[in-house]
Structures are given as structure tokens and as C-alpha cells.
């Protein structure tokens, strides 16, 4: 009887482990943005001033790491609507150059409510981390009109080995309000 109870306890514990989610998806909203997204882990948040194509902006970032992947969302408010497309293109190019990316594939990416811009894209590429390690990159850049300006967004997943289902879950969750 004692062995039966131990065996049941062991199988019960294994069942709980098997049922635990691989990723703990949660809804997040970066700073004062209009974006709502799902992240698979609790994010850290940071704000810093950066230059987007020479234009100083406050960049709000959410970032988390889980199961060998890094998930990040960034956004910046820009006052000149006419600069939205060129700034998205610059941000994309700067990100891929920083990763020494090769073989990128672009497809249009415009979540509902985003501006229709040719620079709104979702990219798949291979690159290198700062330490030289290989990394797969799935990223998207898009914008939304807000008041008299625009909010620019970047969403990105970095992983040594990319899980397409996880990446698709992340990107399909991006919605503007």
C-alpha cells in the first residue's frame, strides 16, 4: 500500500510538471503607448533617450528572457508624422546592422489601427549577438497616429533556435487601441 501511495504521488507530481505552461503569457502595455501585447515572461521596463536617425526621442522598452529567447517591445513618440516612415526604415536598418544580420526576409506588417506605410514590416534574419554567438531574429516595425504625432514601435524576438509557434503567438498578439 505504501508503494502504491508513493507511486501515485510520483505520477501526480510528474503530471503537474507536464501540465505547467512552457511560457507564462501575460498581457502588457508598454508605458503610455497604445499597444497591447502578450509576453511569455514578466518584463523589465526601461526608458532612455536615444537618437533615431539623429532625432532625440524617449524610447520606452519592455524586455524579458525565457527558454533561451529574448522578447522586447520598444516605442517612441515622434511629433512629425511625415518622418514616421523614414524613421521606421532607419530603426530597422540600425537594428539589423547592429546584429550584423544576413539573409533578411521582409513581409508587410500592419496591425489593425496602424498607419499604412511601406516601412511597416516583419523581418526574419540571422545575425550575431555582441559576444559573436549566432542568433535568429524575428522583428517588426510599425506606427500609429496619436494626437498630432505618431508612436513608432519595434517588436522583436532573439533566439539561438527560433520556435515559429512562439514567435507567431507574440506577433499575432500585437494590437493597437
XYZ file of C-alpha atoms in Angstrom:
177
model
C 0.000 0.000 0.000
C 2.837 2.372 0.890
C 4.463 1.754 -2.533
C 1.175 2.435 -4.275
C 0.813 5.786 -2.477
C 4.403 6.744 -3.379
C 3.833 5.756 -6.998
C 0.611 7.793 -7.146
C 2.356 10.772 -5.580
C 5.208 10.497 -8.083
C 2.871 10.255 -11.077
C 0.819 13.140 -9.708
C 3.921 15.305 -9.401
C 5.004 14.355 -12.933
C 1.527 15.228 -14.171
C 1.751 18.682 -12.626
C 5.106 19.301 -14.278
C 3.790 18.093 -17.633
C 0.771 20.408 -17.366
C 2.766 23.507 -16.469
C 2.899 26.035 -19.303
C 6.168 26.318 -21.188
C 5.612 30.055 -21.416
C 3.693 32.167 -18.934
C 1.947 34.515 -21.404
C 0.664 37.769 -19.958
C -0.865 40.908 -21.436
C 1.322 44.010 -21.253
C 1.121 47.645 -22.308
C 4.433 49.435 -22.814
C 4.418 52.756 -20.912
C 1.910 55.283 -22.234
C 1.648 53.607 -25.620
C -1.458 52.476 -27.452
C -0.025 48.957 -27.889
C -1.219 45.847 -26.068
C 0.784 42.644 -26.463
C 1.419 39.241 -24.952
C 4.825 38.460 -23.465
C 5.762 34.964 -22.254
C 7.537 36.206 -19.133
C 7.478 39.104 -16.675
C 9.199 42.030 -18.408
C 11.634 44.605 -17.152
C 10.844 48.153 -18.226
C 13.279 50.918 -19.054
C 13.149 54.372 -20.602
C 16.118 56.114 -22.116
C 16.820 58.877 -24.581
C 18.192 57.661 -27.910
C 18.761 59.192 -31.314
C 16.550 57.817 -34.077
C 18.259 58.996 -37.256
C 19.708 61.910 -35.286
C 16.382 62.835 -33.660
C 16.454 62.513 -29.843
C 13.447 60.567 -28.536
C 12.496 58.820 -25.329
C 12.487 55.093 -26.045
C 10.294 53.003 -23.741
C 11.276 49.330 -23.666
C 9.817 46.153 -22.214
C 12.087 43.117 -22.238
C 12.087 39.609 -20.857
C 14.107 36.417 -21.306
C 12.784 32.876 -21.116
C 13.656 29.450 -22.537
C 16.653 30.826 -24.443
C 14.728 33.629 -26.150
C 14.627 37.385 -25.589
C 11.377 39.244 -26.248
C 11.371 43.036 -26.492
C 8.951 45.804 -27.370
C 10.015 49.411 -27.830
C 8.122 52.541 -28.683
C 8.855 56.208 -29.180
C 6.644 59.268 -29.630
C 7.511 61.402 -32.648
C 5.899 64.760 -33.350
C 6.441 64.913 -37.120
C 4.073 62.461 -38.838
C 5.941 62.837 -42.122
C 9.034 61.284 -40.521
C 7.262 58.082 -39.398
C 8.155 56.004 -42.479
C 11.791 57.127 -42.763
C 12.326 56.654 -39.013
C 10.906 53.106 -39.129
C 13.242 52.305 -42.032
C 16.204 53.790 -40.154
C 15.323 51.862 -36.963
C 15.060 48.604 -38.942
C 18.391 49.185 -40.697
C 20.154 50.157 -37.449
C 18.846 47.068 -35.630
C 19.893 44.679 -38.392
C 23.295 46.377 -38.802
C 23.915 46.114 -35.045
C 23.240 42.363 -35.303
C 25.384 42.009 -38.431
C 22.280 40.356 -39.882
C 22.369 38.394 -43.111
C 19.719 36.967 -45.359
C 16.790 39.017 -44.088
C 13.285 38.397 -45.397
C 10.701 41.184 -45.157
C 6.909 40.971 -45.338
C 4.411 43.797 -44.742
C 3.246 44.036 -41.133
C 0.396 46.348 -40.197
C -1.589 45.501 -37.089
C -5.152 46.807 -37.122
C -5.074 50.555 -36.456
C -1.518 51.087 -37.671
C -0.508 53.558 -40.352
C -0.273 52.104 -43.825
C 3.418 52.626 -44.521
C 5.710 50.643 -46.836
C 8.273 50.672 -43.985
C 5.903 48.707 -41.704
C 7.495 45.286 -41.962
C 8.094 41.998 -40.241
C 11.616 40.683 -40.735
C 13.257 37.305 -40.299
C 17.056 37.287 -40.239
C 20.124 35.574 -38.861
C 22.765 37.607 -37.059
C 25.254 37.704 -34.221
C 24.941 38.744 -30.613
C 27.532 41.108 -29.119
C 29.538 38.075 -27.951
C 29.628 36.693 -31.514
C 27.112 33.900 -30.907
C 24.667 33.189 -33.729
C 21.105 34.413 -33.221
C 17.828 34.154 -35.123
C 15.830 37.373 -35.230
C 12.138 37.936 -35.848
C 11.242 41.632 -35.669
C 8.533 44.067 -36.718
C 8.319 47.831 -37.075
C 5.061 49.768 -37.370
C 3.461 53.084 -36.384
C 0.179 54.565 -35.207
C -1.107 58.122 -35.371
C -1.661 59.532 -31.876
C -2.941 63.077 -31.480
C -0.822 65.372 -33.629
C 2.102 62.925 -33.747
C 2.839 59.224 -34.119
C 4.060 56.376 -31.983
C 6.723 54.190 -33.564
C 7.000 50.558 -32.466
C 9.532 47.757 -32.642
C 8.722 44.214 -31.502
C 11.498 41.621 -31.598
C 12.372 38.058 -30.626
C 16.004 36.914 -30.453
C 16.804 33.219 -30.026
C 19.552 30.754 -30.831
C 16.860 28.426 -32.148
C 13.573 30.115 -33.067
C 10.271 28.418 -32.247
C 7.950 29.604 -35.038
C 4.802 28.962 -32.972
C 6.094 31.093 -30.103
C 7.150 33.861 -32.494
C 3.759 33.779 -34.241
C 1.937 33.931 -30.889
C 3.938 37.011 -29.914
C 3.458 38.888 -33.206
C -0.199 37.965 -33.624
C -0.915 39.345 -30.128
C 0.248 42.871 -31.044
C -2.774 45.158 -31.179
C -3.227 48.909 -31.141
C -6.018 50.594 -29.242
